Coordinates of N, CA, C and O in Angstrom, one line a residue:
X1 N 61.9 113.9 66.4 CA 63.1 114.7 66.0 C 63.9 115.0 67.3 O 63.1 115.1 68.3
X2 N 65.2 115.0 67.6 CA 66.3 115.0 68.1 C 66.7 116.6 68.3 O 66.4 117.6 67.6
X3 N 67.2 116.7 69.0 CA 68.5 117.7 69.5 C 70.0 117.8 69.1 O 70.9 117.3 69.8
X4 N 70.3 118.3 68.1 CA 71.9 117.9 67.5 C 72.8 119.1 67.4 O 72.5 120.2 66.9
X5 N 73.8 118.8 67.8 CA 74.9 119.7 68.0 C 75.6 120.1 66.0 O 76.0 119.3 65.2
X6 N 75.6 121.6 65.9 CA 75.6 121.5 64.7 C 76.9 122.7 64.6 O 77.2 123.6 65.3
X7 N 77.5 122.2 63.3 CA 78.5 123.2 63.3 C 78.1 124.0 61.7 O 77.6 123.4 60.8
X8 N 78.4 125.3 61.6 CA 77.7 125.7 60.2 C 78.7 127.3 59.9 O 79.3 127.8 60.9
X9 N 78.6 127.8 58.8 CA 79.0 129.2 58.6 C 77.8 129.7 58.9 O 76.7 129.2 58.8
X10 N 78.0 130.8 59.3 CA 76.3 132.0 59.5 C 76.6 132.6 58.2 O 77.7 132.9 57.8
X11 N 75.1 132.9 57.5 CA 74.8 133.5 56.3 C 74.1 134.4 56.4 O 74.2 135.3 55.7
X12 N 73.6 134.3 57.0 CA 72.8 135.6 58.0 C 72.3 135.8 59.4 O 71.7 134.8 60.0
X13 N 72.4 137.0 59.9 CA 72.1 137.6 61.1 C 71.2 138.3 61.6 O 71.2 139.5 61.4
X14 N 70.1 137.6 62.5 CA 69.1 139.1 62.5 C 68.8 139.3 64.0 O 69.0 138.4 64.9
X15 N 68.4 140.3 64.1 CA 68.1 140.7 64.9 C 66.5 141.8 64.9 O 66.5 142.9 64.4
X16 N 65.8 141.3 65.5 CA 64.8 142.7 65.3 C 64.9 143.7 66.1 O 65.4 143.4 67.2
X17 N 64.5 145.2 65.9 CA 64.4 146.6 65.9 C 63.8 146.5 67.2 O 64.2 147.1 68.2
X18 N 62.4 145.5 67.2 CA 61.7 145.7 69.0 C 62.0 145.4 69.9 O 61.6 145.9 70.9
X19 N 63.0 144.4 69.8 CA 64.1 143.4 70.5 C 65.1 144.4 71.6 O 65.3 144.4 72.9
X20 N 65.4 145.3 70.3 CA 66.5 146.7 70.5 C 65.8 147.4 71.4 O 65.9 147.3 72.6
X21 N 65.1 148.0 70.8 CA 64.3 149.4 71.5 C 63.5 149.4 72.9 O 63.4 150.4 73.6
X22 N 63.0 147.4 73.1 CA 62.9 147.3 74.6 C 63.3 147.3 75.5 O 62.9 147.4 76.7
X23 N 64.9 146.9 74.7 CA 66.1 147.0 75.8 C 66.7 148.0 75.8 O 67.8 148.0 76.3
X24 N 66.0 149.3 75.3 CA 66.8 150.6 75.2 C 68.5 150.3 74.9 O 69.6 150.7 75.4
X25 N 68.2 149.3 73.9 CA 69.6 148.7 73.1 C 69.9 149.6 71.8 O 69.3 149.3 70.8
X26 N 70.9 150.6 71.7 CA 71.6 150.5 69.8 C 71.8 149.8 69.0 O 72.1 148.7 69.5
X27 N 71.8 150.0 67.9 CA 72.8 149.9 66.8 C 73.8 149.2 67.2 O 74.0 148.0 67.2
X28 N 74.6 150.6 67.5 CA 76.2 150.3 67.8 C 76.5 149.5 68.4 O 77.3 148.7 68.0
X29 N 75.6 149.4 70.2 CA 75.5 148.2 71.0 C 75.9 146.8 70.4 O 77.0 146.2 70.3
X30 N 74.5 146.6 69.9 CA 74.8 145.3 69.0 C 75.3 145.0 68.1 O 75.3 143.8 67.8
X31 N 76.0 145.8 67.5 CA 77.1 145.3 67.0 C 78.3 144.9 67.3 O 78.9 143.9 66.8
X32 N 78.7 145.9 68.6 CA 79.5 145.7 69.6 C 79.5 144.3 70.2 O 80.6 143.8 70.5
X33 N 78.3 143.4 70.4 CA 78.2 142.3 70.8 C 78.0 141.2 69.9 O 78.0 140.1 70.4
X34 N 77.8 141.3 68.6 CA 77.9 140.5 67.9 C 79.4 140.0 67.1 O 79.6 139.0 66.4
X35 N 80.4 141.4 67.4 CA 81.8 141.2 67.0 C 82.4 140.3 68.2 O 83.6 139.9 68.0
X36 N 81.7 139.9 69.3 CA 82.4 138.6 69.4 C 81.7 137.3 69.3 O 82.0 136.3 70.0
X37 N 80.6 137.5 68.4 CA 80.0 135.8 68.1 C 80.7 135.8 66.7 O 81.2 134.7 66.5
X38 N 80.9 136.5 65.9 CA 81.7 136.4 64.6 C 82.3 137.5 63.7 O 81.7 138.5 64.1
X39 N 83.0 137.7 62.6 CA 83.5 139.0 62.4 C 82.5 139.5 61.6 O 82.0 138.9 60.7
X40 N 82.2 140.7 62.0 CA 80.6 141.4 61.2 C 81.2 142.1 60.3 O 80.5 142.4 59.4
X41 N 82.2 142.5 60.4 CA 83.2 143.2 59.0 C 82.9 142.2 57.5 O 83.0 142.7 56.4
X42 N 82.6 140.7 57.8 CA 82.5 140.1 57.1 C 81.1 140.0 56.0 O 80.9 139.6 54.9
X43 N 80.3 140.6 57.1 CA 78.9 140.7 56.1 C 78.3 141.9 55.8 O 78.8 142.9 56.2
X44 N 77.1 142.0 55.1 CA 77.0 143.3 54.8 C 75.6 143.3 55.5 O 74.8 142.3 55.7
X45 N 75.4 144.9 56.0 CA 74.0 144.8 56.6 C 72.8 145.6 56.1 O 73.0 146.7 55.7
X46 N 71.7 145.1 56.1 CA 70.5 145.4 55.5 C 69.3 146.0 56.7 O 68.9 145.3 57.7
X47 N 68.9 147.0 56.4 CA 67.8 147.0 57.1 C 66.2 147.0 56.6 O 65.7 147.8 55.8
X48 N 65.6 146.0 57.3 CA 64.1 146.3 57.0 C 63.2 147.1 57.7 O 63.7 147.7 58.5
X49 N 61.8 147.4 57.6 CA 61.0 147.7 58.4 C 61.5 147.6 60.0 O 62.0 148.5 60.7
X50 N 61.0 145.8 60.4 CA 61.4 145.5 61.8 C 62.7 144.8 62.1 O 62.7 144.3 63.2
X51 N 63.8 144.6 61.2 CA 65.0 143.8 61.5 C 65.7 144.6 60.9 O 65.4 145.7 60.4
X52 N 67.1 144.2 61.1 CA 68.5 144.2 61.0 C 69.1 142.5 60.6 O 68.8 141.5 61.3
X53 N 69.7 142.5 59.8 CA 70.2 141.6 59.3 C 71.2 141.8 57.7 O 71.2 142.4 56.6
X54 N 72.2 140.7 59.1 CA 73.2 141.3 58.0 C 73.8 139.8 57.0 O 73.5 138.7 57.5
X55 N 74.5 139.7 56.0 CA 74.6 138.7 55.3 C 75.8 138.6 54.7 O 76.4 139.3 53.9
X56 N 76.0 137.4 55.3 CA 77.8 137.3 54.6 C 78.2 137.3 53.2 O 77.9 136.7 52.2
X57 N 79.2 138.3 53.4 CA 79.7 138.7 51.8 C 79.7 137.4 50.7 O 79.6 136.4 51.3
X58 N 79.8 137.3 49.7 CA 79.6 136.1 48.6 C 80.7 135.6 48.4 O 80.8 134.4 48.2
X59 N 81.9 136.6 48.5 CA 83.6 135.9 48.3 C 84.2 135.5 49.4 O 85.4 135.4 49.4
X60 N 83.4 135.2 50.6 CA 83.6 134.5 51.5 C 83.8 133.0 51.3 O 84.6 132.3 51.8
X61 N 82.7 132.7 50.2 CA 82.6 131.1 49.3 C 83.8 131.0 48.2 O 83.9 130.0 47.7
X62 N 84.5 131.7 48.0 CA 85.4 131.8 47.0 C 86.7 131.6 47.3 O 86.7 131.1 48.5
X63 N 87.8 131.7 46.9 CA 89.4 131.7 47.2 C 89.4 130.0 47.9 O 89.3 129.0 47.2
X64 N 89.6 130.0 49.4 CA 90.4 128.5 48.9 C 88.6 127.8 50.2 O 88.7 126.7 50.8
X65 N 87.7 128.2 50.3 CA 86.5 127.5 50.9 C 86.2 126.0 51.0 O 85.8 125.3 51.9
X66 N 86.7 125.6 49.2 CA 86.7 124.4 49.2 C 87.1 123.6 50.5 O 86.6 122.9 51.4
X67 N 88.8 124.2 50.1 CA 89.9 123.5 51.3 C 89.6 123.3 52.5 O 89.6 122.3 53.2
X68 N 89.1 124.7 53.0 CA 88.4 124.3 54.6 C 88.1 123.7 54.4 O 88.7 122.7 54.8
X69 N 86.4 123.2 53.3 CA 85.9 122.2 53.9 C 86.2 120.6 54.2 O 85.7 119.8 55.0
X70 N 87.2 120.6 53.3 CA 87.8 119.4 52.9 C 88.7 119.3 54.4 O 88.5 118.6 55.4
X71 N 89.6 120.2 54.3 CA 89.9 120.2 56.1 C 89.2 119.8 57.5 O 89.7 119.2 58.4
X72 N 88.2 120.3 57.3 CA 87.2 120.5 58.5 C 86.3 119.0 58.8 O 85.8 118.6 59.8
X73 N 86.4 118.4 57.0 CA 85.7 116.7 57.4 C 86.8 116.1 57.5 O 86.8 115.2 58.4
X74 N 87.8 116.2 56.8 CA 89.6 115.4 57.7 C 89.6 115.2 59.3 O 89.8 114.2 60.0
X75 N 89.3 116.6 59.8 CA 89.5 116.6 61.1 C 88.4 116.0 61.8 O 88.6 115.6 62.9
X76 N 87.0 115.9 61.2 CA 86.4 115.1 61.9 C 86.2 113.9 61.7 O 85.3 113.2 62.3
X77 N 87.3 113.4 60.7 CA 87.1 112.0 60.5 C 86.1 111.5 59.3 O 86.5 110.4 58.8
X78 N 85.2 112.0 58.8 CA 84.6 111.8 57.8 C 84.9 111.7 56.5 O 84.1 111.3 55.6
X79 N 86.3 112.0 56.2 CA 86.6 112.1 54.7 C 86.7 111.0 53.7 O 87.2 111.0 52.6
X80 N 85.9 109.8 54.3 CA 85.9 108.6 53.4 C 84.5 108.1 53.5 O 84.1 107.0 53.0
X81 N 83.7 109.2 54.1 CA 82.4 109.5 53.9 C 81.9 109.5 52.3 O 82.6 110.1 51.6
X82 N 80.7 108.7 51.7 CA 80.5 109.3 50.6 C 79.5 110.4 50.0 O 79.2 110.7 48.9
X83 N 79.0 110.8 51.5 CA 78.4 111.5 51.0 C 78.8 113.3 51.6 O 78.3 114.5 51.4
X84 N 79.8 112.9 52.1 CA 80.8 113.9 52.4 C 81.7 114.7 50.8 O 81.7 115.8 50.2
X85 N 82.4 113.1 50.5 CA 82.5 113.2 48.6 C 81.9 113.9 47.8 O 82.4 114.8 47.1
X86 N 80.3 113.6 47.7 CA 79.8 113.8 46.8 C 79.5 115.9 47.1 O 79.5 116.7 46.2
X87 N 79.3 116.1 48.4 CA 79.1 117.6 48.6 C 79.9 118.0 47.7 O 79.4 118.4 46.6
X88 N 81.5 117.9 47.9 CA 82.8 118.3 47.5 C 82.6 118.8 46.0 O 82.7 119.8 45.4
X89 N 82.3 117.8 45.8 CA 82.6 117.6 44.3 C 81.5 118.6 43.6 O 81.7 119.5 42.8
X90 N 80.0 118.1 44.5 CA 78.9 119.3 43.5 C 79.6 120.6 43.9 O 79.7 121.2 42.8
X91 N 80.2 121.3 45.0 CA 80.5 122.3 45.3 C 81.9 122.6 44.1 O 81.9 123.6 43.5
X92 N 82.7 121.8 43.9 CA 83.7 122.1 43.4 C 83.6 122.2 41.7 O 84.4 122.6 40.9
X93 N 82.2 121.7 41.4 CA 81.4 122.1 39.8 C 80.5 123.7 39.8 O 80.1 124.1 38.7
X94 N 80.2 124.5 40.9 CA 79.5 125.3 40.6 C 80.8 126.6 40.5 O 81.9 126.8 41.0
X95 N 80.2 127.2 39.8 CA 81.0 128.6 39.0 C 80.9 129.6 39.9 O 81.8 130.3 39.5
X96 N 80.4 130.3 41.0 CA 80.2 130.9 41.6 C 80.0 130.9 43.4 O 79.4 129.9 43.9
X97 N 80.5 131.9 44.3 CA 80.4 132.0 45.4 C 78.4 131.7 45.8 O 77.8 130.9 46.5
X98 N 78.1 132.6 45.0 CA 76.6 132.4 45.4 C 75.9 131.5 45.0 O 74.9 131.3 45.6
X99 N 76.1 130.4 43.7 CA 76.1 129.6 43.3 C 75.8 128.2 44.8 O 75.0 127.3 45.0
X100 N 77.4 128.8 45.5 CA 77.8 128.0 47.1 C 76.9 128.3 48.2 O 76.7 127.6 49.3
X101 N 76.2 129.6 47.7 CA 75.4 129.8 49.1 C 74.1 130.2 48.8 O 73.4 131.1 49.2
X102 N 73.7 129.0 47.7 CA 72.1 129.0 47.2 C 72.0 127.4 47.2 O 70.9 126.9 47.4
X103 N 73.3 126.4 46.9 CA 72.9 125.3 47.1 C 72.5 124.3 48.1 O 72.2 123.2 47.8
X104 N 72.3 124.8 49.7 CA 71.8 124.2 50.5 C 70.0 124.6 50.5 O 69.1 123.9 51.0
X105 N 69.8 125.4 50.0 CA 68.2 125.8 49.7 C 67.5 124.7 48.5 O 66.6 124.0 48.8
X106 N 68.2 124.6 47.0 CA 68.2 123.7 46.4 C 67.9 122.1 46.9 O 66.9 121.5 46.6
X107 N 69.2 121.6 47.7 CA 69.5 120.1 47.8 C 69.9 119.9 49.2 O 71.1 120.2 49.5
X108 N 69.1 119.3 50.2 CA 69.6 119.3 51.7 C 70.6 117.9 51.2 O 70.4 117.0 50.4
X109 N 71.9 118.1 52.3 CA 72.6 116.7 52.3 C 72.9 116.9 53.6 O 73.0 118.0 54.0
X110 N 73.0 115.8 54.7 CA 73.6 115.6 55.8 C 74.7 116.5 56.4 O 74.6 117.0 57.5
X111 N 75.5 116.6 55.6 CA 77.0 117.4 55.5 C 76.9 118.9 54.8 O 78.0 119.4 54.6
X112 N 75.7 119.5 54.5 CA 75.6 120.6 53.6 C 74.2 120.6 53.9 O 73.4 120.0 53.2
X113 N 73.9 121.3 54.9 CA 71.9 121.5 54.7 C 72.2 123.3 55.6 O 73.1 123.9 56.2
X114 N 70.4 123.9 55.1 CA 70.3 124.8 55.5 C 70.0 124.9 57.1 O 69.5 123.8 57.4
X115 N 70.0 125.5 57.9 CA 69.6 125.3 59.2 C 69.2 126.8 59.7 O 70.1 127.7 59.6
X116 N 68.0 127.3 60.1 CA 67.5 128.7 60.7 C 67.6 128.4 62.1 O 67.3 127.3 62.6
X117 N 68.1 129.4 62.9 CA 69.0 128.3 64.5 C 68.7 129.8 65.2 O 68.7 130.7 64.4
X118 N 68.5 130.2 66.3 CA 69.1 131.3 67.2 C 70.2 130.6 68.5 O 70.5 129.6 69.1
X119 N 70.5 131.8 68.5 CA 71.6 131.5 69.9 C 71.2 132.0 71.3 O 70.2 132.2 72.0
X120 N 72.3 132.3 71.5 CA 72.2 133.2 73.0 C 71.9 134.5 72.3 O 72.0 135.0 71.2
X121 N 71.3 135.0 73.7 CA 70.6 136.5 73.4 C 72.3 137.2 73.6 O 73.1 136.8 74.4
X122 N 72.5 138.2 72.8 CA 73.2 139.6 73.4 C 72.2 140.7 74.0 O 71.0 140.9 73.7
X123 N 73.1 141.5 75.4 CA 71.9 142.2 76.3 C 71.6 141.5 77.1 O 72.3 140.7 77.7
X124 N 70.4 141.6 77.4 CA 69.8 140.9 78.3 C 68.7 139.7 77.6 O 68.7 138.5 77.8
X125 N 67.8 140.5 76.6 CA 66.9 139.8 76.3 C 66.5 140.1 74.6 O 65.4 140.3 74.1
X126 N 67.9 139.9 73.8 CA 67.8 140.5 72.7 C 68.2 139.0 72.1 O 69.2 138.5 72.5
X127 N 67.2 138.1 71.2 CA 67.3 137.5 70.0 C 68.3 137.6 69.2 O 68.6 138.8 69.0
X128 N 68.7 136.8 68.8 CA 69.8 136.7 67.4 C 69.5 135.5 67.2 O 69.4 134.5 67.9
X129 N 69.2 135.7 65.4 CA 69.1 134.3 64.9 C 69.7 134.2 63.9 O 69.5 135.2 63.1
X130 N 70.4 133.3 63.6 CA 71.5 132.8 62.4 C 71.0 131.4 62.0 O 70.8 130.4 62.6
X131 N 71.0 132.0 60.3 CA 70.7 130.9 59.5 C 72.2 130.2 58.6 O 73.1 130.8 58.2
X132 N 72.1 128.9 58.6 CA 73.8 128.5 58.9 C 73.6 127.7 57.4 O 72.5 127.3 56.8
X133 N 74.7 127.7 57.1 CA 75.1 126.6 56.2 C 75.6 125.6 57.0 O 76.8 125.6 57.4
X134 N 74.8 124.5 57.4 CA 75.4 123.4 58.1 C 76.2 122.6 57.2 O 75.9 122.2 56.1
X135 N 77.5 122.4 57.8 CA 78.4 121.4 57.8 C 78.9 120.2 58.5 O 79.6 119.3 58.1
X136 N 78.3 120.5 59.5 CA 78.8 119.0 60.6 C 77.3 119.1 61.6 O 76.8 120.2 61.9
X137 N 76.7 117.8 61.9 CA 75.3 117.8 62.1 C 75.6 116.7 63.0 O 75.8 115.6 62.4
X138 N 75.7 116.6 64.6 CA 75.9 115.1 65.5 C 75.0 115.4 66.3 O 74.8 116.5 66.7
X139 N 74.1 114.3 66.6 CA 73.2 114.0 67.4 C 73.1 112.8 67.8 O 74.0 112.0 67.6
X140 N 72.0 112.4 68.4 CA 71.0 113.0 69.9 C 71.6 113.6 70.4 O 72.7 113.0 70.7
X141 N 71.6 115.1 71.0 CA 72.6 115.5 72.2 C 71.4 115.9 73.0 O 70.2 116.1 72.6
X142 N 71.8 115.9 74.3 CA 71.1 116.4 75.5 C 72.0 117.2 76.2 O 73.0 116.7 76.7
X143 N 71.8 118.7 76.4 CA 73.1 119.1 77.2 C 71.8 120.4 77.7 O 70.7 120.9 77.3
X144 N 73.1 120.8 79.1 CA 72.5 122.2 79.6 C 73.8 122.7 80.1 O 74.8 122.2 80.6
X145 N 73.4 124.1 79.9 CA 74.8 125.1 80.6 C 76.0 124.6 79.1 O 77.2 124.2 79.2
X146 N 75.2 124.9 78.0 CA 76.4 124.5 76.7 C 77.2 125.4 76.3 O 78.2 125.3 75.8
X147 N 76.7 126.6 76.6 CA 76.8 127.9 76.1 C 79.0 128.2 75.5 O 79.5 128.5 74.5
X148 N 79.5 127.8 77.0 CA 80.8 128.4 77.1 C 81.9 126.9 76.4 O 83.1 127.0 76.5
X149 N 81.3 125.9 75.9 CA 81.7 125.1 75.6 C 81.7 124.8 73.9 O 82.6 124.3 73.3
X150 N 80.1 125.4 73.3 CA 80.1 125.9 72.4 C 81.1 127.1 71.5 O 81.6 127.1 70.3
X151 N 81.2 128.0 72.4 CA 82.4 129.1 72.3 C 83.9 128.2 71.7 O 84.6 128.3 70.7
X152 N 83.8 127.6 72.8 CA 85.1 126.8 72.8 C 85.4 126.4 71.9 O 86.5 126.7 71.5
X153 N 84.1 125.4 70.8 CA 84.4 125.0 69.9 C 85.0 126.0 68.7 O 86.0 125.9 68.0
X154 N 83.9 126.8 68.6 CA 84.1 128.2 67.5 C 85.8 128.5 68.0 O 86.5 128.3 67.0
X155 N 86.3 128.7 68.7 CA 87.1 129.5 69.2 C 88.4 128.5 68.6 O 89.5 128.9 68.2
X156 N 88.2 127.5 68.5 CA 89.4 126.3 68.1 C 89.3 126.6 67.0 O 90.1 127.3 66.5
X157 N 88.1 126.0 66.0 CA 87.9 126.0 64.9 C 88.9 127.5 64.4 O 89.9 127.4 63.6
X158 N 88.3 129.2 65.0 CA 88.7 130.0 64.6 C 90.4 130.1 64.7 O 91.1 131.0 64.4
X159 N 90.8 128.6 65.4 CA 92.5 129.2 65.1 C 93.1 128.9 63.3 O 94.3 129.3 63.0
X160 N 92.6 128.5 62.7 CA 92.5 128.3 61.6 C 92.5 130.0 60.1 O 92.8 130.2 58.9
X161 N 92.0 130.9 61.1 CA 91.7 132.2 60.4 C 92.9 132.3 59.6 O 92.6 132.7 58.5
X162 N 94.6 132.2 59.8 CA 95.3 132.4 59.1 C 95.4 131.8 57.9 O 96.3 132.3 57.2
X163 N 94.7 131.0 57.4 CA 94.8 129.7 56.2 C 93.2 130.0 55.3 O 93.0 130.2 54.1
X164 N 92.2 130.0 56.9 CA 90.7 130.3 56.0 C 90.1 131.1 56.5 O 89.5 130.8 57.5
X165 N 90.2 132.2 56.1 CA 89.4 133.4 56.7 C 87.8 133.1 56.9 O 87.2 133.7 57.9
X166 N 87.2 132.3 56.1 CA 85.8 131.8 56.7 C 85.8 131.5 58.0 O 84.9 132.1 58.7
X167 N 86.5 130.8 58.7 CA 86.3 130.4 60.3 C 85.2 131.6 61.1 O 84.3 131.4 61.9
X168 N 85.7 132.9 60.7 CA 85.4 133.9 61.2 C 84.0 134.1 61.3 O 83.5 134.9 62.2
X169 N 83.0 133.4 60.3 CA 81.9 133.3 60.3 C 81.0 131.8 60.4 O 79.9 131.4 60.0
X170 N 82.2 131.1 61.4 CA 81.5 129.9 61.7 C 81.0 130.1 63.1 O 81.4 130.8 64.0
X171 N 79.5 128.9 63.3 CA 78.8 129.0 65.1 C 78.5 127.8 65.2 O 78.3 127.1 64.2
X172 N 78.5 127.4 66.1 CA 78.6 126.1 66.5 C 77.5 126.0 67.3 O 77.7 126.4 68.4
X173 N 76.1 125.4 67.1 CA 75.1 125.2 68.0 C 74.0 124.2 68.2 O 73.9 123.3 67.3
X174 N 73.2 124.2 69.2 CA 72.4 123.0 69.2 C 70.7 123.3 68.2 O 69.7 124.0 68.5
X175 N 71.0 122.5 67.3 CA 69.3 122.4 66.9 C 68.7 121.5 66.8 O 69.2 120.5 66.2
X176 N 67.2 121.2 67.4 CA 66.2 120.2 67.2 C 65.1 120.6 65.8 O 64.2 119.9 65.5

């Protein structure tokens, strides 16, 4: 297994409670810091026992999603992909937002798989892990010091927010 640079929406966000409390970290803190990995207005948050995790609203999959995505493999060149196609299409048969964000659990595709990923810590030494709807999956990569280049990516991608407000909950990262 490989190392691959992956681009995905976050579906959810967690963070655990011990994570917090050893870093004599908040709440609010962290939230504070996660409003610049993506818009947290966007999901709703749940608490358990030992986590926090929050989960992107369902009508985020709704209104024009499709189009992003159909945009987003234009721009990378894939749109004559067939199995880029065939995503489209199952996505564009199901009746429902959640429908969109139960089918990567269902049916992995290259272009549409589930992915459980963490990132960079917020704080010092606080975990975050985001489970993505992958959409763009390139590998072998080998990289170090990715961090501010990853940004970059999200950061372009998010110029897009006027057309598809999804961007807002896109991350761009490396998984093996």
């Amino acid at each position: 297994m490989g190392t691959y640079l992956a681009n995905g929406i976050a579906l959810d966000i967690t963070i655990d409670k011990e994570d917090l409390e050893r870093e004599n970290f908040g709440l609010e803190e962290a939230i504070k810091c996660l409003k610049d990995e993506v818009n947290i207005d966007l999901y709703d948050l749940k608490e358990t026992e030992d986590r926090y995790i929050w989960t992107i609203k369902p009508e985020m999959f709704g209104g024009n999603f499709i189009e992003f995505l159909e945009e987003q493999f234009r721009l990378y060149g894939g749109e004559e992909d067939r199995s880029i196609a065939q995503v489209i299409e199952e996505i564009k048969g199901l009746k429902s937002p959640e429908e969109i964000m139960n089918l990567p659990d269902e049916k992995s595709s290259p272009n549409f798989q589930l992915l459980d990923l963490f990132s960079d810590y917020i704080g010092y030494r606080i975990e975050v892990r985001y489970r993505l709807i992958c959409y763009f999956m390139d590998g072998k990569i080998l990289m170090e010091c990715y961090g501010r280049i990853l940004r970059y990516f999200e950061q372009m991608i998010r110029l897009q927010r006027d057309k598809y407000p999804i961007v807002d909950c896109v991350k761009v990262m490396i998984s093996n």
